XYZ file of C-alpha atoms in Angstrom:
618
model
C 39.111 15.305 28.397
C 42.880 15.454 27.905
C 44.683 11.375 26.548
C 46.126 10.057 28.950
C 48.488 8.112 26.614
C 49.175 11.803 24.544
C 50.121 13.101 27.914
C 52.659 9.546 28.483
C 54.173 9.795 25.127
C 55.234 13.764 25.411
C 56.862 12.516 29.078
C 58.522 10.016 27.882
C 59.880 11.739 25.066
C 60.948 14.591 27.822
C 62.619 11.343 29.977
C 64.386 10.239 27.102
C 65.881 14.049 26.211
C 67.386 14.333 29.977
C 68.512 10.579 29.273
C 69.889 11.483 25.660
C 71.370 14.288 27.525
C 72.977 12.636 30.288
C 74.483 9.428 28.457
C 78.039 11.314 29.090
C 80.921 10.217 32.482
C 81.521 13.237 34.266
C 84.965 12.246 35.985
C 85.628 13.512 39.687
C 87.876 13.231 41.841
C 88.229 8.779 43.083
C 87.587 10.346 46.513
C 84.338 11.266 45.602
C 81.486 9.012 47.131
C 79.310 6.522 44.752
C 76.102 6.830 44.343
C 74.363 3.941 45.658
C 72.506 1.548 44.303
C 68.710 0.835 43.010
C 66.865 -0.024 46.340
C 64.173 -1.754 44.427
C 66.633 -4.292 43.098
C 67.381 -4.843 46.929
C 64.566 -7.230 48.156
C 65.864 -9.695 49.879
C 65.322 -9.199 53.517
C 65.335 -5.623 55.410
C 67.807 -6.302 58.976
C 65.780 -4.860 62.474
C 66.760 -5.401 65.817
C 63.232 -4.605 66.685
C 61.053 -7.567 67.782
C 57.339 -7.845 69.100
C 55.501 -5.094 69.272
C 57.981 -2.357 68.767
C 58.019 -3.611 64.902
C 54.258 -3.374 64.411
C 54.298 0.144 66.020
C 56.932 1.084 64.096
C 55.145 2.690 60.760
C 58.666 2.420 58.882
C 58.590 -0.913 59.454
C 55.199 -2.393 59.899
C 53.163 -4.442 57.210
C 49.876 -4.759 59.350
C 47.957 -7.476 58.599
C 50.537 -8.050 55.623
C 53.185 -9.661 57.751
C 53.851 -13.790 56.464
C 53.804 -16.324 59.397
C 57.510 -16.952 58.761
C 57.943 -13.346 59.833
C 55.336 -13.294 62.619
C 57.304 -16.182 64.067
C 60.815 -14.824 64.367
C 59.760 -11.262 65.275
C 57.656 -12.751 67.684
C 54.278 -10.846 66.560
C 52.267 -14.315 65.878
C 49.308 -13.454 68.156
C 49.366 -9.610 68.179
C 47.502 -8.958 64.859
C 44.584 -10.988 63.387
C 46.106 -14.469 62.120
C 45.190 -13.911 57.941
C 47.356 -12.652 56.096
C 46.609 -9.972 53.540
C 48.249 -8.645 50.937
C 48.849 -4.455 50.121
C 46.083 -4.672 47.752
C 43.434 -6.424 49.895
C 44.344 -3.645 52.382
C 44.301 -1.131 50.162
C 40.533 -1.308 48.994
C 40.281 -1.549 53.194
C 41.900 1.741 53.331
C 40.113 3.501 50.296
C 36.830 2.123 50.860
C 37.334 3.971 54.440
C 38.612 6.963 53.401
C 35.994 7.581 50.312
C 33.008 7.090 52.812
C 34.298 10.376 54.818
C 32.759 13.950 54.372
C 35.331 15.799 54.881
C 38.716 17.003 53.593
C 39.633 17.678 56.936
C 38.274 14.131 57.901
C 40.383 13.186 55.611
C 43.555 14.392 55.852
C 43.222 12.867 59.279
C 42.276 9.433 58.352
C 45.814 9.551 56.015
C 47.235 11.115 58.565
C 46.936 8.575 61.264
C 47.639 5.953 58.348
C 51.133 7.396 57.861
C 51.471 7.448 61.725
C 50.893 3.458 61.521
C 52.093 1.897 58.282
C 54.019 3.886 56.055
C 54.823 1.947 53.137
C 51.048 1.145 52.539
C 50.739 5.156 53.265
C 52.824 6.016 50.041
C 51.583 3.387 48.182
C 47.671 4.442 48.465
C 49.094 7.823 47.680
C 50.973 7.425 44.921
C 47.806 4.845 43.635
C 45.546 7.538 44.079
C 48.120 10.795 44.088
C 45.255 13.566 41.538
C 42.942 12.475 44.891
C 44.884 12.803 47.799
C 47.716 15.283 46.764
C 45.005 18.365 47.741
C 44.298 16.479 50.689
C 48.004 16.158 52.346
C 48.439 19.779 50.706
C 47.091 22.232 49.189
C 44.278 23.025 49.428
C 43.105 20.754 52.649
C 46.348 21.466 54.563
C 45.580 25.226 55.043
C 42.610 24.013 57.142
C 44.512 21.964 59.195
C 47.573 24.466 59.988
C 44.834 26.819 61.502
C 43.259 23.406 63.043
C 46.634 21.589 63.808
C 46.583 22.021 67.388
C 43.049 20.574 68.100
C 43.543 17.829 65.950
C 46.823 16.377 67.072
C 47.482 13.045 67.426
C 50.865 11.833 67.558
C 54.226 13.705 67.299
C 56.155 13.804 63.907
C 59.356 15.766 62.933
C 61.210 18.070 65.376
C 60.483 20.949 67.182
C 63.174 23.029 68.103
C 61.937 26.472 69.924
C 63.050 29.290 71.934
C 63.749 27.052 75.248
C 66.411 24.972 73.392
C 68.367 27.821 73.061
C 72.024 26.018 73.586
C 70.907 22.943 73.327
C 69.876 21.792 70.078
C 73.580 20.373 69.008
C 72.652 18.038 71.733
C 68.928 17.471 70.267
C 69.962 17.091 66.805
C 70.922 13.450 67.875
C 67.459 12.794 69.690
C 66.121 12.237 66.189
C 66.365 8.499 65.581
C 68.020 7.565 61.754
C 71.568 8.923 61.118
C 70.882 9.446 57.603
C 68.774 12.608 56.489
C 68.668 13.528 53.199
C 65.810 16.272 52.722
C 65.074 18.642 56.166
C 62.100 20.736 55.007
C 62.201 23.701 57.896
C 59.523 26.379 58.592
C 58.978 29.194 61.667
C 55.122 29.622 61.182
C 55.264 32.896 60.167
C 53.948 32.987 57.284
C 51.872 30.275 56.290
C 50.386 29.185 52.854
C 47.910 33.273 52.550
C 46.975 32.639 56.229
C 49.741 34.705 57.977
C 51.474 33.357 61.189
C 50.561 30.298 62.710
C 53.297 29.012 64.759
C 53.594 26.142 65.486
C 51.266 24.917 63.754
C 52.988 24.780 60.615
C 54.383 21.888 61.440
C 51.842 20.664 58.727
C 53.450 21.757 55.838
C 57.141 20.385 56.405
C 55.000 17.021 56.898
C 52.900 17.213 53.542
C 55.982 19.097 51.809
C 57.862 15.468 52.885
C 55.107 13.133 52.191
C 54.974 14.670 48.231
C 59.288 14.502 48.085
C 58.301 10.908 49.349
C 55.306 10.704 46.365
C 56.519 12.603 44.097
C 60.131 12.552 44.428
C 61.133 9.455 45.081
C 63.108 9.991 48.312
C 63.112 7.342 51.101
C 60.233 8.015 54.131
C 63.573 7.359 56.712
C 65.874 10.403 55.228
C 63.083 13.203 55.595
C 63.380 14.972 58.394
C 59.962 18.045 59.443
C 61.305 20.892 61.259
C 59.294 23.939 63.107
C 61.581 26.737 64.546
C 58.845 27.839 67.581
C 60.191 31.279 68.155
C 56.822 32.261 69.513
C 53.786 33.329 67.937
C 52.573 36.978 66.840
C 48.377 35.362 66.391
C 47.069 36.543 69.383
C 44.454 33.978 69.096
C 46.864 30.564 69.465
C 48.287 33.003 72.237
C 44.785 32.877 74.481
C 44.226 29.228 72.505
C 45.204 26.743 76.042
C 44.816 23.935 73.379
C 47.882 25.529 71.564
C 51.032 23.533 71.469
C 53.287 25.486 70.821
C 55.151 28.900 72.388
C 53.165 31.253 74.285
C 55.237 34.234 73.859
C 55.723 36.944 70.747
C 57.655 36.241 68.466
C 61.721 36.528 68.860
C 62.936 39.269 66.286
C 66.329 40.690 65.295
C 70.104 40.109 66.592
C 67.526 37.444 69.050
C 66.054 35.953 65.855
C 68.929 34.924 63.706
C 71.115 34.084 66.079
C 68.886 31.060 66.980
C 68.474 30.164 63.559
C 71.947 30.171 63.355
C 72.323 27.700 66.352
C 70.006 25.569 64.689
C 71.550 25.334 61.028
C 75.283 24.534 63.087
C 73.604 21.642 65.038
C 71.628 19.553 61.748
C 74.260 20.640 59.546
C 77.342 19.209 62.035
C 75.046 15.835 62.342
C 74.143 15.677 58.202
C 76.666 17.619 56.563
C 75.198 16.584 53.445
C 71.075 17.220 53.524
C 69.627 19.258 51.684
C 67.408 22.105 53.507
C 64.348 23.121 52.227
C 63.492 27.045 54.003
C 59.692 27.034 54.118
C 56.632 29.703 55.105
C 59.190 32.246 55.936
C 58.259 35.610 56.364
C 59.728 38.573 54.855
C 62.545 39.990 54.841
C 63.413 36.570 57.199
C 62.898 34.609 54.269
C 65.874 36.103 52.058
C 68.151 37.072 54.680
C 67.821 33.547 55.609
C 68.744 32.139 52.053
C 71.305 34.856 51.564
C 73.798 33.660 54.241
C 73.156 30.431 54.072
C 72.675 29.449 50.214
C 76.642 29.551 49.500
C 77.417 27.259 52.509
C 75.497 24.621 52.780
C 72.936 22.845 50.597
C 69.315 24.326 50.970
C 67.365 27.193 48.457
C 64.335 28.561 49.409
C 60.934 27.110 48.498
C 58.560 29.872 48.399
C 60.891 32.299 46.892
C 63.006 30.045 44.471
C 60.915 26.769 43.575
C 57.603 28.663 43.446
C 59.406 30.985 40.852
C 60.721 27.884 39.135
C 56.862 26.771 38.266
C 55.515 30.064 37.957
C 58.314 30.946 34.898
C 57.301 27.100 33.678
C 53.643 28.211 33.367
C 54.266 31.326 31.261
C 57.281 29.779 28.943
C 53.892 27.258 28.700
C 51.358 30.337 28.036
C 53.833 31.543 25.296
C 53.970 28.844 23.430
C 50.169 28.131 23.704
C 50.174 31.687 22.018
C 51.630 30.868 19.485
C 54.717 32.971 20.280
C 58.247 31.732 21.078
C 59.421 31.365 24.842
C 62.554 33.757 23.316
C 60.176 36.275 23.688
C 59.992 36.604 26.945
C 61.328 39.996 27.254
C 58.470 41.045 25.268
C 56.008 40.055 28.029
C 54.050 43.441 30.295
C 54.038 41.645 33.442
C 52.003 42.633 36.632
C 52.908 41.126 39.843
C 50.401 42.079 42.359
C 52.876 41.363 45.783
C 56.003 42.176 47.111
C 56.806 39.750 49.846
C 59.333 36.838 49.307
C 57.185 34.830 46.819
C 56.195 38.214 44.488
C 60.091 39.125 44.582
C 61.057 36.091 44.326
C 59.048 35.241 41.242
C 60.056 38.542 39.548
C 63.315 37.537 40.083
C 63.200 34.017 38.286
C 61.533 35.921 35.553
C 63.983 38.423 35.344
C 66.996 35.663 35.522
C 65.280 34.311 32.350
C 65.851 36.904 30.687
C 68.756 37.814 30.890
C 69.979 33.729 29.991
C 68.340 33.841 26.905
C 70.609 36.897 25.868
C 67.491 39.182 24.225
C 68.017 42.373 27.230
C 70.677 44.613 27.504
C 70.777 44.161 31.418
C 68.836 42.759 34.278
C 67.712 47.020 34.750
C 65.860 45.990 31.405
C 64.416 43.162 32.490
C 63.679 44.820 35.592
C 61.661 47.755 33.536
C 58.992 44.700 31.840
C 57.527 44.141 35.357
C 55.523 46.309 37.899
C 55.001 45.107 41.143
C 52.484 46.271 43.818
C 51.996 46.186 47.426
C 49.190 46.286 49.309
C 49.479 50.012 48.973
C 49.423 49.811 45.729
C 52.321 50.393 43.033
C 55.155 50.448 43.818
C 56.180 53.731 42.079
C 57.666 57.414 42.449
C 56.155 59.212 45.231
C 57.324 63.042 44.081
C 55.036 62.733 41.249
C 52.026 62.102 43.944
C 51.892 66.498 43.405
C 48.504 66.528 44.016
C 48.563 65.058 47.187
C 51.314 66.925 49.604
C 50.554 63.592 52.486
C 51.294 60.698 50.070
C 54.643 62.232 49.146
C 55.766 62.380 52.708
C 53.901 58.690 52.839
C 55.639 57.210 50.535
C 58.364 58.583 50.998
C 58.706 56.503 54.129
C 57.273 53.671 52.348
C 60.047 53.555 49.803
C 62.642 53.640 52.397
C 61.240 50.463 54.195
C 61.544 48.764 51.032
C 64.852 46.697 50.569
C 67.428 46.272 47.529
C 65.114 43.772 45.387
C 61.927 45.480 46.122
C 63.614 49.445 45.159
C 64.633 46.954 41.553
C 60.922 46.959 40.447
C 59.835 51.040 41.355
C 59.227 52.591 38.632
C 60.523 56.116 38.406
C 58.306 57.480 35.347
C 54.890 56.001 37.655
C 52.983 57.948 40.323
C 53.377 55.924 43.464
C 50.825 53.422 44.980
C 48.503 53.494 42.030
C 45.293 51.100 42.160
C 45.459 47.550 39.954
C 42.520 49.343 37.926
C 45.005 52.056 37.325
C 48.257 49.767 35.987
C 46.230 48.343 34.101
C 45.300 51.084 32.050
C 48.539 51.906 31.403
C 50.325 49.263 31.279
C 48.291 46.773 29.316
C 49.930 43.741 30.451
C 50.141 40.420 28.798
C 50.796 39.034 31.989
C 49.307 39.608 35.599
C 50.042 37.633 38.852
C 48.755 36.990 42.393
C 50.875 36.507 45.183
C 49.440 38.928 48.459
C 47.192 36.060 50.014
C 44.075 38.685 50.137
C 41.056 37.237 48.014
C 39.381 39.147 45.428
C 42.727 41.707 45.133
C 42.261 40.703 41.104
C 38.382 43.005 40.565
C 36.155 42.513 37.514
C 37.848 45.726 36.489
C 40.728 45.056 36.430
C 40.671 41.911 34.528
C 38.242 43.318 32.136
C 40.484 45.997 30.941
C 43.417 43.157 30.660
C 41.441 41.835 28.679
C 40.021 44.452 26.586
C 44.199 44.669 24.773
C 44.535 41.251 25.239
C 43.483 38.021 23.116
C 44.667 35.786 25.551
C 45.613 37.389 29.004
C 47.411 35.458 31.235
C 45.695 35.271 34.484
C 47.644 33.114 37.518
C 46.175 33.932 40.787
C 48.800 32.228 42.887
C 47.548 31.974 46.756
C 46.588 29.670 48.999
C 44.789 27.665 49.444
C 42.296 28.324 47.327
C 39.690 30.560 49.441
C 43.061 32.875 49.609
C 43.203 33.020 45.518
C 43.021 36.097 44.331
C 40.433 35.546 41.428
C 38.731 32.105 41.000
C 38.717 30.109 38.021
C 35.293 30.905 36.986
C 35.801 34.929 37.066
C 38.181 34.954 35.010
C 37.227 32.954 32.778
C 33.733 35.265 32.411
C 35.453 38.245 32.867
C 37.946 37.631 29.784
C 34.565 36.307 27.466
C 36.498 32.523 27.608
C 39.882 33.920 26.531
C 42.308 33.728 29.959
C 44.958 31.143 30.207
C 44.349 30.528 33.697
C 46.888 29.019 36.314
C 46.474 29.276 40.132
C 48.729 27.774 43.333
C 45.968 25.859 44.641
C 43.722 23.715 42.216
C 40.179 24.399 41.011
C 38.111 22.778 38.522
C 37.416 23.038 34.739
C 34.821 25.816 33.478
C 32.123 25.312 31.217
C 31.653 28.174 28.850
C 28.679 29.855 27.340
C 30.413 28.516 24.179
C 29.666 24.985 24.693
C 34.135 25.208 24.948
C 35.488 24.154 28.001
C 38.043 26.687 29.883
C 40.777 24.217 31.608
C 42.358 25.656 34.549
C 45.976 24.527 35.492
C 47.324 24.120 38.906
C 50.882 26.255 39.236
C 51.894 24.545 42.166
C 55.891 24.203 43.361
C 54.283 20.730 43.468
C 55.557 20.497 40.455
C 59.529 21.750 40.823
C 60.477 20.938 44.087
C 60.282 17.186 44.474
C 62.319 16.713 40.930
C 64.797 19.021 42.209
C 65.380 17.722 45.013
C 65.857 14.310 43.559
C 68.197 15.597 41.269
C 70.069 17.752 44.454
C 70.488 14.717 46.848
C 71.460 12.387 43.967
C 74.177 14.264 42.554
C 74.571 14.845 45.751
C 75.073 18.381 45.707
C 76.889 20.864 47.775
C 75.498 23.956 46.521
C 71.688 24.409 45.260
C 72.466 27.146 41.876
C 70.335 29.410 40.314
C 70.748 27.716 36.985
C 68.821 24.207 38.534
C 65.608 26.574 39.400
C 65.674 27.700 35.405
C 66.298 24.668 33.957
C 63.473 22.762 36.254
C 61.296 26.134 34.955
C 62.174 24.853 30.793
C 62.025 21.366 31.865
C 58.324 21.052 33.197
C 57.151 24.147 30.409
C 58.394 21.512 27.633
C 55.542 18.792 28.557
C 52.660 19.464 27.325
C 51.940 18.809 23.429
C 50.789 20.767 21.229
C 47.129 20.098 21.218
C 47.011 20.266 25.185
C 48.769 23.869 24.807
C 45.746 25.073 22.214
C 43.230 24.001 24.905
C 44.446 25.466 27.359
C 46.380 22.985 29.453
C 49.983 24.347 30.294
C 50.940 20.772 32.533
C 50.546 17.412 33.180
C 48.188 16.725 35.682
C 49.262 15.929 38.793
C 48.610 12.220 38.434
C 52.048 12.367 36.960
C 54.299 13.942 39.431
C 56.250 10.928 39.781
C 57.031 11.350 35.576
C 57.657 15.577 36.093
C 60.254 14.789 39.218
C 61.879 11.902 37.170
C 62.615 14.516 34.297
C 63.129 17.383 36.329
C 65.336 15.317 38.355
C 67.697 14.144 36.002
C 68.208 17.417 34.544
C 69.314 18.856 38.071
C 71.615 16.240 38.009
C 72.760 17.302 35.303
C 73.357 20.466 35.863
C 75.077 19.211 39.321
C 77.619 17.484 37.143
C 78.234 20.597 34.731
C 78.868 23.150 37.352
C 80.779 21.240 38.963
C 78.962 20.934 42.494
C 77.637 17.257 42.311
C 79.192 15.532 44.499
C 79.087 12.083 43.461
C 80.374 9.689 40.734
C 79.155 7.556 37.893
C 79.982 4.005 37.717
C 81.783 3.554 34.069
C 78.928 2.417 32.128
C 76.396 4.074 33.959
C 74.039 5.933 32.957
C 72.663 9.071 34.493
C 68.873 9.357 34.376
C 68.994 5.635 35.023
C 70.755 6.566 38.250
C 67.768 8.759 39.420
C 65.140 6.643 38.336
C 67.114 3.697 40.126
C 67.006 6.053 43.445
C 63.403 6.302 43.245
C 61.497 4.572 46.243
C 58.849 2.071 45.857
C 56.843 1.184 48.235
C 57.242 -2.514 48.419
C 56.998 -4.408 51.256
C 60.596 -6.470 51.974
C 60.882 -9.085 54.528
C 61.695 -8.460 57.597
C 65.025 -10.534 59.925
C 65.199 -9.682 63.258
C 69.229 -8.789 63.689
C 70.083 -6.967 67.550
C 72.891 -5.589 65.688
C 71.299 -4.231 62.922
C 70.856 -0.669 62.772
């Protein structure tokens, strides 16, 4: 087992490095908005206009059985809750005992959702205390099952839905949201939910889960997050014919009609919350890239599947190089196969290319592209003209090439036959790294991985699709087919594998839950007007440096999930610094303030504070 003390020391070292980098003042105009104070130092009171049952039923204010006698009196809730006042520790004991009695992950998901709907402070305290145990319940892999069953397990609305019938009304609708301050919005159109495909309005569970991690790991305040679904219909026939489905019952909008709809929504939310970070989530290709290209230079936004996934995957590869005893600066010497040419696959590869260029060891982006071989569902993106033995393939390949966009075309190999199978590509390329971003289980065949292992002492095998049922291979398969030599990371968690020689094959979760909370933290604290490419590169480098040499030797690339909050602090500090360095931060440091202290002080801590009724409070 890994030493918690070792991990803590290493993380502390990273945070100290971030602080030493941040011990500077960044001059900005006096008109810029100042950074807020530490919410943990302002524990005196919280004013609220609510009283009586409205307090009990407000999940942001409710304390359940923990209201003091004085609060019960002044808030008019005496007699509306059990008479004995129980502190949070007792509440946690009760909740955890009931949670542990449930047998299935989905049942636990429903239980935790109900807790979140009635007492968010207690929900986040529980989540932070048991992050390694519960992250996989509120997010991947269990959230995938929850999305599939969302219309059946629906209990209470959370977030906002903007549907095709709301066109022309969105600028008014945004004012239905009760909170004036929104820092982070996670939005999906449900078109490509994890590796599960088009789930329409059922995709709402993804923004909810993401934002739960933004709060628990990234320290964003619960009242300042907003999950959103853009319901433009669904092409999922099963949902269209399900009488319980809660979304719009028509095929998806597409083309100009679709982009006009999204544009109306972006305009509406930006008009009410101009400083909010918008995270695009689970949009299908090419909509994901088209929307990112349209808005990334206009508002504060990023695409999680393209950019955040790219950051954590790059972090995993850089850490793997160190695990092999190589320098991270030798990234350009790797031979990388990416199976998956959609938004996630292309996004991950673009991040790798950016890193190679930034390291200065390639002469051009084209040289960096030459180190990556990309496959889609038909096989290698190659040259159809080389299929001389199959004229029909030449015709079909030409049609396929014409449908590729400019990003995908960068990975076409003119000197290799189009549509080669994974096994054929592995034999020819002899890759050092193989990435899976297909959502198709079993794509990494035994033959392909065994061939790879024949040429590589420590093959890097990353089946990254979520949930675990969609992974390109399992951890057990990867270690078996490489004789225990693989450096393994997956999108959803797999247990460590006991090897025949008595060793343990360490598994890693290469999930963007390591990257986006810190990104969001740094962006919101700095009040960045734009999200820049360097923020993702620095996120990757920060995470890649967190494992100690001993952990890397054992095959561990990342800190455990229970350290997500520490990871977010380190990443957030570095991202915040990048925002100041690149001139996109609109916040200012007070004289003598250290950036790292401001970032840490801004992080939400779930604690009960005294409530006082004030009719005019907001």
